[in-house]
Short mmCIF file of N, CA and C and ligand atoms in Angstrom, two decimals:
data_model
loop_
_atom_site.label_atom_id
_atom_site.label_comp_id
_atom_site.label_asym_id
_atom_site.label_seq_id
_atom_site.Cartn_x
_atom_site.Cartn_y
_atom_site.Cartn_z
N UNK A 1 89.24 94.27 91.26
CA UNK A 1 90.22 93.48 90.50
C UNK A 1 89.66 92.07 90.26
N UNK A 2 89.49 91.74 89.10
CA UNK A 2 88.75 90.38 88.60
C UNK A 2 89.99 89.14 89.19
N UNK A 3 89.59 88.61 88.72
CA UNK A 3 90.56 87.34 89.10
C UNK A 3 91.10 86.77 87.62
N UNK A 4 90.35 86.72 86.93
CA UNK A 4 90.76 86.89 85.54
C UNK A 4 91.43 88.03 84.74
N UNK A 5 90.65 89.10 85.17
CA UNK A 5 91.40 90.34 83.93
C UNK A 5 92.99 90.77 84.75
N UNK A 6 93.39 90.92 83.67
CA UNK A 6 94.45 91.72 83.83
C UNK A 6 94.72 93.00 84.09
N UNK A 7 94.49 93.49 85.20
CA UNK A 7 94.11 94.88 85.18
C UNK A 7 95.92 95.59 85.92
N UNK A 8 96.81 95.15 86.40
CA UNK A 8 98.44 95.49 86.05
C UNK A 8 99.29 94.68 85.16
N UNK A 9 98.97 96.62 83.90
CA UNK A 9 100.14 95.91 82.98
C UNK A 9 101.34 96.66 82.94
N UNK A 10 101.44 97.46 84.09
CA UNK A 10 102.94 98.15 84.20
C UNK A 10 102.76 99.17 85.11
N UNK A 11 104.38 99.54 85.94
CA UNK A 11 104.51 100.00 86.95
C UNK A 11 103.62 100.46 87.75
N UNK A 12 103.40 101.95 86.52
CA UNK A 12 102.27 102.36 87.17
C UNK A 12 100.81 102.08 88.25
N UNK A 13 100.56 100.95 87.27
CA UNK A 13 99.19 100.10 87.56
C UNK A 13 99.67 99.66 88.79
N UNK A 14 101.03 99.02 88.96
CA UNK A 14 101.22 98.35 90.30
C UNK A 14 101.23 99.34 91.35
N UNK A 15 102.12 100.41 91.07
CA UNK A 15 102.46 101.51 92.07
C UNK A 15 100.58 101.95 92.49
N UNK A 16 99.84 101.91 91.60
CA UNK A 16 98.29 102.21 92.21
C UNK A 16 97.58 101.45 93.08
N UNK A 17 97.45 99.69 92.42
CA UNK A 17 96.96 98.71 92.76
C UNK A 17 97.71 98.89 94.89
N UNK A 18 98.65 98.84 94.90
CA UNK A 18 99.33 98.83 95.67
C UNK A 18 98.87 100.02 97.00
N UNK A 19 98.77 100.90 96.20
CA UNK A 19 98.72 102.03 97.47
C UNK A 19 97.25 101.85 97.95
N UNK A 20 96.47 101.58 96.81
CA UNK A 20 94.64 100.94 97.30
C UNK A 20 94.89 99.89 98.52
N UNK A 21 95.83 98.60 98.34
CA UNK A 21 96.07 97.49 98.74
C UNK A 21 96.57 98.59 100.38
N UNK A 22 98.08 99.47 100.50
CA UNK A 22 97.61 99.85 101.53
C UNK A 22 96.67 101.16 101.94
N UNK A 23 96.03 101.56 101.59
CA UNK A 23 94.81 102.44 102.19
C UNK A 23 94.06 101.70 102.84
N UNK A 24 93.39 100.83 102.17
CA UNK A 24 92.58 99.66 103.22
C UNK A 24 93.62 99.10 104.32
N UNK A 25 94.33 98.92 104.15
CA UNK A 25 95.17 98.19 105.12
C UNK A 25 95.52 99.17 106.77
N UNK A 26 96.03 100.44 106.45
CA UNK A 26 95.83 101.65 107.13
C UNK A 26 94.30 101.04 107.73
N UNK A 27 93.55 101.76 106.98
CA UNK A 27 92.06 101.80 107.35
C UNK A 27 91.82 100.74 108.45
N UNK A 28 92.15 99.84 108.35
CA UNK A 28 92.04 98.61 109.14
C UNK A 28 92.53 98.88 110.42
N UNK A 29 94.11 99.16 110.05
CA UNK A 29 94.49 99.14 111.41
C UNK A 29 93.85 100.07 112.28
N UNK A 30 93.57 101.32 111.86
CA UNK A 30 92.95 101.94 112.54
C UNK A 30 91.67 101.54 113.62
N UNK A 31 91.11 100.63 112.57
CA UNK A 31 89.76 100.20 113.02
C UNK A 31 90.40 99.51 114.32
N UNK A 32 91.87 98.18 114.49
CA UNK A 32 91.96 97.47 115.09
C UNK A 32 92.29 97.98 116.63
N UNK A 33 93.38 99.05 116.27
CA UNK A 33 94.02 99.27 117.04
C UNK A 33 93.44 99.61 118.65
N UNK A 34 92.11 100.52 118.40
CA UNK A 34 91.91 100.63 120.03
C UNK A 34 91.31 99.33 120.56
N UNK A 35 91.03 98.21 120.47
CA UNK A 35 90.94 96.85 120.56
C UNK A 35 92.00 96.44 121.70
N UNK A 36 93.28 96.41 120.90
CA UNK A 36 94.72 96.05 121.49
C UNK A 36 95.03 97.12 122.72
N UNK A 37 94.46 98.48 122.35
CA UNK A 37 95.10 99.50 123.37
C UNK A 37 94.24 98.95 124.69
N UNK A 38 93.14 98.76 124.06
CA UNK A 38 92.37 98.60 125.51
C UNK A 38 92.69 97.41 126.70
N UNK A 39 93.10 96.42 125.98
CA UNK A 39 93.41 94.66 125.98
C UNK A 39 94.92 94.88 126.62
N UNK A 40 95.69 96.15 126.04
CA UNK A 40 97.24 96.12 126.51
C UNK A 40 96.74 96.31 128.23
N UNK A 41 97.90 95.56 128.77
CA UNK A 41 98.08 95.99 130.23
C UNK A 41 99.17 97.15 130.89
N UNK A 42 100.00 96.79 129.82
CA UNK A 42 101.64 97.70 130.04
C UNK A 42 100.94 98.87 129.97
N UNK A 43 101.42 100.00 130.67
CA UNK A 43 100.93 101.47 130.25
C UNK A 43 101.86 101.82 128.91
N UNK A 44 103.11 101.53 129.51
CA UNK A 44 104.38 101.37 128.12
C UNK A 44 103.37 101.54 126.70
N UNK A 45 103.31 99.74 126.86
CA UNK A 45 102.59 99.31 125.55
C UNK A 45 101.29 100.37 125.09
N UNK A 46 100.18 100.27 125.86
CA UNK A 46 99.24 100.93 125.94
C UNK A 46 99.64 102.41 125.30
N UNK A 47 100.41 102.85 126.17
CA UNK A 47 100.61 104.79 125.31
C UNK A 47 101.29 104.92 123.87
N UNK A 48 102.49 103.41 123.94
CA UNK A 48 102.87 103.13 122.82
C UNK A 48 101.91 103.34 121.46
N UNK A 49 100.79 102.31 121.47
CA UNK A 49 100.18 102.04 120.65
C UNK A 49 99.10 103.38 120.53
N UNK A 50 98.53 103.63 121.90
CA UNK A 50 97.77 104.78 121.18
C UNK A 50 98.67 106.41 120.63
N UNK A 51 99.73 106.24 120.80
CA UNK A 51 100.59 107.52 119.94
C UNK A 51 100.97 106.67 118.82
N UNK A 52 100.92 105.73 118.03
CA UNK A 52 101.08 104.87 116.59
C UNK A 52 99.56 104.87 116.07
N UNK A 53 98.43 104.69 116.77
CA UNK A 53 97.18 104.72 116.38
C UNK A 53 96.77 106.59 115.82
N UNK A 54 97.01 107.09 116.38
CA UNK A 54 97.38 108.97 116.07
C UNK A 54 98.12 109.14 115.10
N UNK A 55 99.39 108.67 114.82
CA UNK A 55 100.23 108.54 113.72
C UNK A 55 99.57 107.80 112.15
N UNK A 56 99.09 106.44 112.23
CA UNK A 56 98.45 106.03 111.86
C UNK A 56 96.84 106.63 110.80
N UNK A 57 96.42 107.70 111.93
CA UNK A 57 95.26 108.11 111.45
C UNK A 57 95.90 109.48 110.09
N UNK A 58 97.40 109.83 110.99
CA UNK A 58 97.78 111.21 110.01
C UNK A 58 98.16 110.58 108.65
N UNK A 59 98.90 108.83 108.30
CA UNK A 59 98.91 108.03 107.43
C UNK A 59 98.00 108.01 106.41
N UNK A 60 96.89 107.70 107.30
CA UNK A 60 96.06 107.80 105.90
C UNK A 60 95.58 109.36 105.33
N UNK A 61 95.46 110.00 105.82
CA UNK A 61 95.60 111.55 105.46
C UNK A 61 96.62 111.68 104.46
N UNK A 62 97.62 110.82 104.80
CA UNK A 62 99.30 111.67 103.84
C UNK A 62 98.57 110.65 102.40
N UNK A 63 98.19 109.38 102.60
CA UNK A 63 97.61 108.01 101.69
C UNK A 63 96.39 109.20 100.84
N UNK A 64 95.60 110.17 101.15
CA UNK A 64 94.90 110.44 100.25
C UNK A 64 95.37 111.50 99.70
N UNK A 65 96.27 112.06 99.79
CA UNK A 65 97.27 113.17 99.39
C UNK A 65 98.04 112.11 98.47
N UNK A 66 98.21 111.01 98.64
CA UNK A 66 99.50 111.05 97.73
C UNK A 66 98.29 110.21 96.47
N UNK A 67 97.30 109.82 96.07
CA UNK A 67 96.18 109.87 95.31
C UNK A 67 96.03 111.29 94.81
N UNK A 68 95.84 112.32 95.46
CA UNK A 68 95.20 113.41 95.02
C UNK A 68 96.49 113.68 93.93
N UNK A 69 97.80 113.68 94.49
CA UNK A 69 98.86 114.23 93.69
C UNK A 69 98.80 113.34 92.33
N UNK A 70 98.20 112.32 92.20
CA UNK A 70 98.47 111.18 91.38
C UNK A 70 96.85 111.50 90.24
N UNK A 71 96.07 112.70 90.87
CA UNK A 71 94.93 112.88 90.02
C UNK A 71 94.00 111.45 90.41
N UNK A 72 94.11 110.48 91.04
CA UNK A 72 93.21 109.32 91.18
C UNK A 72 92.35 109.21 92.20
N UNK A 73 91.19 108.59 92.48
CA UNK A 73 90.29 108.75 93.30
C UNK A 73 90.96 108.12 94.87
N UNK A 74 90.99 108.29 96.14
CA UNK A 74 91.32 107.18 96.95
C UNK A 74 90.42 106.22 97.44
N UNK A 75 90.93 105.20 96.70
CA UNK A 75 90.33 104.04 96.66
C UNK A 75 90.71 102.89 97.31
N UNK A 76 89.98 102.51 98.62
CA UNK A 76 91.29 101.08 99.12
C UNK A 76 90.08 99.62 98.51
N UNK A 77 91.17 98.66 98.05
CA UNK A 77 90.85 97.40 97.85
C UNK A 77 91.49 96.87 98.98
N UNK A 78 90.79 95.21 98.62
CA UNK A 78 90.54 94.47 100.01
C UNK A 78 92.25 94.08 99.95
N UNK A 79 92.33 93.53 101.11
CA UNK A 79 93.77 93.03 101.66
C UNK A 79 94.22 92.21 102.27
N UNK A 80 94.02 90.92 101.65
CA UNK A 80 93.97 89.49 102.36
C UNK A 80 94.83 89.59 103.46
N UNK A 81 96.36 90.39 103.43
CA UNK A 81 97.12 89.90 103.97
C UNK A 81 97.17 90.63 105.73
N UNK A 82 96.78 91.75 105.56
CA UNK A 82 96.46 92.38 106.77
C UNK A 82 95.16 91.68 107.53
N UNK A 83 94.41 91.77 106.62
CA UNK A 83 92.96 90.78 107.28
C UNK A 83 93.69 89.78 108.16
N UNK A 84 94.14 89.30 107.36
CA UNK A 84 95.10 87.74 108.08
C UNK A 84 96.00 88.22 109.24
N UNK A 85 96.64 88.99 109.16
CA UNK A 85 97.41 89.38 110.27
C UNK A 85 96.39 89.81 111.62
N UNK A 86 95.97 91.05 111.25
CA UNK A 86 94.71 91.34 112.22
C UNK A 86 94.16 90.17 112.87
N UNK A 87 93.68 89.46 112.14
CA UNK A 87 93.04 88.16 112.77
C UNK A 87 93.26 87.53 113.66
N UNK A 88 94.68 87.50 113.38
CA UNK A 88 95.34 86.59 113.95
C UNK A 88 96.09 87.05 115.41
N UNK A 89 95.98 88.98 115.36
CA UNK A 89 96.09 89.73 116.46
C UNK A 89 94.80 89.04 117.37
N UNK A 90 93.71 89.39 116.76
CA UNK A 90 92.81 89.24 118.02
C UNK A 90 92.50 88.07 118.39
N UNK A 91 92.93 86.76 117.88
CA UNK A 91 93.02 85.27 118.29
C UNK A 91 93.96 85.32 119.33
N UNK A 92 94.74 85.97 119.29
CA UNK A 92 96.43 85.52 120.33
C UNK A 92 95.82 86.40 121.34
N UNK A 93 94.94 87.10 121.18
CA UNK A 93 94.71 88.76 122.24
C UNK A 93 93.28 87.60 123.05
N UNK A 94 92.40 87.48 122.31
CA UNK A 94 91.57 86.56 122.90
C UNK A 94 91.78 85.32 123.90
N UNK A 95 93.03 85.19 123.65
CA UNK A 95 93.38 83.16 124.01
C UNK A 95 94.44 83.62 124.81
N UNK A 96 94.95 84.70 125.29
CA UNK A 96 95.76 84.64 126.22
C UNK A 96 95.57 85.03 127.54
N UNK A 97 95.69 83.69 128.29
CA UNK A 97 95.13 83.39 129.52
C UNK A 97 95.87 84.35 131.01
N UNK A 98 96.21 85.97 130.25
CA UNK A 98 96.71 86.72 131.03
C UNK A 98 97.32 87.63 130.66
N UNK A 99 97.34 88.77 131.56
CA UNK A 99 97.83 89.88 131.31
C UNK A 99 99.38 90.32 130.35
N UNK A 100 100.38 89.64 130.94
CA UNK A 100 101.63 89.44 130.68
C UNK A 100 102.33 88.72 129.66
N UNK A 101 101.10 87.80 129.19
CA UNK A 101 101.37 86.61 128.01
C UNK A 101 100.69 87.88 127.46
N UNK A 102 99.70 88.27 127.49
CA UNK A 102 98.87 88.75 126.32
C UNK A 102 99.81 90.01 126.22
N UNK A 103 100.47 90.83 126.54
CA UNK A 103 101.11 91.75 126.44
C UNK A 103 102.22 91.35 125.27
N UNK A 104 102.82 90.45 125.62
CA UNK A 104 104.02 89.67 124.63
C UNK A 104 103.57 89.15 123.45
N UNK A 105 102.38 89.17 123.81
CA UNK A 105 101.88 88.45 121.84
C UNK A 105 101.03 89.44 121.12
N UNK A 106 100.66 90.17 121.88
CA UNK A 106 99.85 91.80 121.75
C UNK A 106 101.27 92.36 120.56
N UNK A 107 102.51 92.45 121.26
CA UNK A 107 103.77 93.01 121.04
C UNK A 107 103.91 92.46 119.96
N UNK A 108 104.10 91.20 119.57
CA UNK A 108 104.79 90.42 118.57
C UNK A 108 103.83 90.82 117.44
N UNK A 109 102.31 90.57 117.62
CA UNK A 109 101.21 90.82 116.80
C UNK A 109 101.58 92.14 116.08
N UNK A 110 101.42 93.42 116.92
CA UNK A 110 101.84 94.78 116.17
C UNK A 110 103.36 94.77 115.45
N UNK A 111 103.59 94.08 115.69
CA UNK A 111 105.07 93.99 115.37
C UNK A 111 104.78 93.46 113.44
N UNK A 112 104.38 92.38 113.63
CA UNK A 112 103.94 91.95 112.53
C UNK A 112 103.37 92.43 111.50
N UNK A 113 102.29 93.84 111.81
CA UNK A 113 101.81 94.61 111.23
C UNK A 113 102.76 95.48 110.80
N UNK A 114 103.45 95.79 111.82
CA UNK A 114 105.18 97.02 110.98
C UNK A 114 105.90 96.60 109.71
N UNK A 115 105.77 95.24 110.41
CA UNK A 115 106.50 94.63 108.92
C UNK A 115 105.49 95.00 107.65
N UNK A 116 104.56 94.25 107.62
CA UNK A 116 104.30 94.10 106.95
C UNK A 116 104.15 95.90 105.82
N UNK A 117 104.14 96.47 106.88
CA UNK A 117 103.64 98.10 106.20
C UNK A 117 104.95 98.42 106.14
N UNK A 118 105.97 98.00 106.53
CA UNK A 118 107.42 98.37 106.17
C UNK A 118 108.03 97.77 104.65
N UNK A 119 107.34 96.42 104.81
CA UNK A 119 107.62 95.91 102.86
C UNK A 119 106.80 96.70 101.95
N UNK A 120 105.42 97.39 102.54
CA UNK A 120 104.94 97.52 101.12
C UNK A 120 105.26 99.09 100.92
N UNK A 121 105.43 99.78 101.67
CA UNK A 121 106.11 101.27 102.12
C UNK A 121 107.61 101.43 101.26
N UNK A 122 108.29 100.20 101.75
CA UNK A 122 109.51 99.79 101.05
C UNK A 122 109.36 100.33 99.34
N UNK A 123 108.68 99.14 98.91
CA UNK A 123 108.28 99.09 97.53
C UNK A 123 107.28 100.28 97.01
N UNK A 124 106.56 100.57 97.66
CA UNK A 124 105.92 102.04 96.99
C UNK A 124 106.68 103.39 96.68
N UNK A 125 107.89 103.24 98.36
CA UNK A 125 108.58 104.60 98.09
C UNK A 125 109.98 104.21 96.37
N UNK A 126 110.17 102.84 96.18
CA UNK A 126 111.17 102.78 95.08
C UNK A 126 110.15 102.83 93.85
N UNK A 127 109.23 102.64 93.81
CA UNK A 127 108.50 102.85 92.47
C UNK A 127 108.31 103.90 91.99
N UNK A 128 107.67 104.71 93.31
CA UNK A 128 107.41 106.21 92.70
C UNK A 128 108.60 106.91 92.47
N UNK A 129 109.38 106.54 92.63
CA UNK A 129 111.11 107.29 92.45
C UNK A 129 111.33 106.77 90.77
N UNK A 130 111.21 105.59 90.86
CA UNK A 130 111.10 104.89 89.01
C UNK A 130 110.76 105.65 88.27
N UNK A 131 109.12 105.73 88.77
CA UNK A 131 108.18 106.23 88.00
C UNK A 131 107.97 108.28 87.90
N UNK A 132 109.58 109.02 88.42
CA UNK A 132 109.33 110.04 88.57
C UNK A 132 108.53 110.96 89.46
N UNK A 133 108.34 110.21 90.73
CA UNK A 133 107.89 111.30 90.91
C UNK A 133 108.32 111.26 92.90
N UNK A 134 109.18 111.94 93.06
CA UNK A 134 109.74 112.11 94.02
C UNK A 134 109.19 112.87 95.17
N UNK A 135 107.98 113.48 94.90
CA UNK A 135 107.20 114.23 95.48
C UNK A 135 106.36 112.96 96.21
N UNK A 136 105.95 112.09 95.58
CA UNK A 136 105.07 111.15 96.34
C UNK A 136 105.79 110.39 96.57
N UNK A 137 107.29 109.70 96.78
CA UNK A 137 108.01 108.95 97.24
C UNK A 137 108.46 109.35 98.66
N UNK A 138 108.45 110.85 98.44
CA UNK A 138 108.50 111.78 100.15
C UNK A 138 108.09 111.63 100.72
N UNK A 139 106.75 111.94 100.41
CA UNK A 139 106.04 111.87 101.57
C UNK A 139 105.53 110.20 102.11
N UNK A 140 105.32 108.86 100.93
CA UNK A 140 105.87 107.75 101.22
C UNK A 140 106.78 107.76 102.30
N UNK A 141 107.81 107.99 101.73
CA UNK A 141 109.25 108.20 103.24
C UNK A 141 108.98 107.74 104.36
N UNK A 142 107.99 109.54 104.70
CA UNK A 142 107.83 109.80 105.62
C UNK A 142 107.01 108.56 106.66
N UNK A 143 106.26 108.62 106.08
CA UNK A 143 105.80 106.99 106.47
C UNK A 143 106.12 106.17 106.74
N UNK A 144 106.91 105.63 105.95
CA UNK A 144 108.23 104.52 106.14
C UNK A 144 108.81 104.75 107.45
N UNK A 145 109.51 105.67 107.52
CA UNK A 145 110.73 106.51 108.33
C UNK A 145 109.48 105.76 110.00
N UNK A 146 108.19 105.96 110.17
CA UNK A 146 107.21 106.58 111.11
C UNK A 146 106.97 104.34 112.02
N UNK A 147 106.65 104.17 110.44
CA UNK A 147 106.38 102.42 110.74
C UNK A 147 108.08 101.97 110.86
N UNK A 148 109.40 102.29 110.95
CA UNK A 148 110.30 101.66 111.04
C UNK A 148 110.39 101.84 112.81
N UNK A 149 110.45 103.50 112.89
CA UNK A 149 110.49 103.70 114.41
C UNK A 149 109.37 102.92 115.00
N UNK A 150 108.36 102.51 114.70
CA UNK A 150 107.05 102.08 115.45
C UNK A 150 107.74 101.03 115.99
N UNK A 151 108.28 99.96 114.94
CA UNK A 151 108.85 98.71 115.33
C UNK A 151 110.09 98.72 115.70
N UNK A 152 110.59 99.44 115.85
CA UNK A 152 111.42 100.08 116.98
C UNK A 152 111.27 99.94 117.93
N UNK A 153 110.71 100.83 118.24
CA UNK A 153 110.19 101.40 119.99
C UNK A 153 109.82 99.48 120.31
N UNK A 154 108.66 99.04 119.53
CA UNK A 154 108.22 98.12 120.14
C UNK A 154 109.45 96.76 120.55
N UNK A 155 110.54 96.55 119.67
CA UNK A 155 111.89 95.97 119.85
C UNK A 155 112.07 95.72 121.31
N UNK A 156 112.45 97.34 121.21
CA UNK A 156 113.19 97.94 122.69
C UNK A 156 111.86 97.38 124.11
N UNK A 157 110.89 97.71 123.77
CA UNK A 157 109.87 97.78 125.07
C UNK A 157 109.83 96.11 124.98
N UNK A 158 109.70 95.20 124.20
CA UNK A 158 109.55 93.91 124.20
C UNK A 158 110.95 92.86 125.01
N UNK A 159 112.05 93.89 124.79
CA UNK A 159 113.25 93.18 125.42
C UNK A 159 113.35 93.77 127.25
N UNK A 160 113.19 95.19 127.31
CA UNK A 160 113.23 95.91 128.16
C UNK A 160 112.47 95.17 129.38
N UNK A 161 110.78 95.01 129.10
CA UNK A 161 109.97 94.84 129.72
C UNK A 161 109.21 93.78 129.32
N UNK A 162 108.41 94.08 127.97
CA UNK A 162 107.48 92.80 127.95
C UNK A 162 107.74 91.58 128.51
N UNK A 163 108.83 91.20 127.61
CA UNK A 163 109.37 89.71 127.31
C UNK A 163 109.44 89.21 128.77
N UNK A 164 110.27 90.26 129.37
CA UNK A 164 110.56 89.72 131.07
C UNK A 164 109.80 89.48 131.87
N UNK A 165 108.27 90.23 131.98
CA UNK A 165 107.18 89.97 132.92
C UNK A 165 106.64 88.77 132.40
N UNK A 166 106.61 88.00 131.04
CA UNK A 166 105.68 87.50 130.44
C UNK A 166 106.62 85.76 130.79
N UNK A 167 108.08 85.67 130.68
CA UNK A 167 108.83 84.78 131.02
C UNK A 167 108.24 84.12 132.15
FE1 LIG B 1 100.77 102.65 108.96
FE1 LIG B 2 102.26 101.16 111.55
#
C-alpha cells in the first residue's frame, strides 16, 4: 500500500485491506505469545495463554480460508498497530522487577491485544454481511465469539488472582 495511491476505493477493498492488516497481526501474535507463556509465572495465566496461543494458530487457518472463499491470495500487510502493542508487551514483561507485577501487566498487555482483535473482528464480521457474504462473516464470528472469551477468562483471572498477588 503506497502512501500516496489510493488503493481503497470501496468496501470491498477495505473488507480485504483489513483482513491482510489482521493476518499479519494473528501471525504476530503467534510469534509473541510463547515469550509471555514462558515469562508468565501464574500456571492460571501460563495454561491460559498457551490454550489462546492453540486457538490463535487455528485463527489463522480459519484467516486463510476466509481468502480462499474470497478467491484472493493470503496476504498479510504490515500492522503498525499490533507492532505497537506487542512492543509494548515485551517492555512491561522486560521492566518488571518481578514475578507478580509482571504477571499483572503480562495480563493487561494480552488484554490489549483482545481488544484490539475484538475491534477489527467487530468490523470485518459487519462488512462481510454488507458485502453479502455471510459465509465469511461466520466463520469471522467464530473468531470474534473465541477473542471475546479470551478477554474474558483473562477479566476473571486478573480480579480473581492476578491483581491480588501483584497489590
Ligand atoms: Fe486472534
Ligand atoms: Fe486473541
Amino acid at each position: 500500500m503506497g502512501l500516496f495511491s489510493k488503493d481503497i476505493q470501496n468496501l470491498n477493498d477495505l473488507f480485504v485491506h483489513q483482513l491482510q492488516d489482521i493476518f499479519y497481526a494473528e501471525k504476530e501474535i503467534v510469534k509473541n505469545l510463547p515469550m509471555m507463556i514462558e515469562k508468565a509465572s501464574s500456571p492460571e495465566l501460563k495454561q491460559g495463554l498457551s490454550s489462546h496461543l492453540r486457538e490463535t494458530e487455528a485463527q489463522v487457518e480459519r484467516l486463510k480460508q476466509v481468502f480462499e472463499m474470497n478467491e484472493i491470495k493470503a496476504k498479510a500487510i504490515d500492522c503498525p498497530a499490533i507492532d505497537g502493542i506487542l512492543g509494548e508487551a515485551k517492555d512491561v514483561v522486560s521492566e518488571a522487577g518481578g514475578d507478580e507485577i509482571r504477571d499483572a501487566a503480562m495480563t493487561a498487555a494480552a488484554q490489549a491485544v483482545e481488544h484490539y482483535e475484538i475491534a477489527r473482528y467487530g468490523a470485518l464480521v459487519a462488512w462481510a454481511q454488507m458485502l453479502g457474504r455471510d459465509d465469511c462473516a461466520a466463520l469471522l464470528q467464530e473468531t470474534l465469539e473465541e477473542e471475546k472469551a479470551a478477554d474474558k477468562k483473562l477479566t476473571q483471572l486478573a480480579a480473581d488472582q492476578i491483581n491480588l498477588r501483584a497489590a
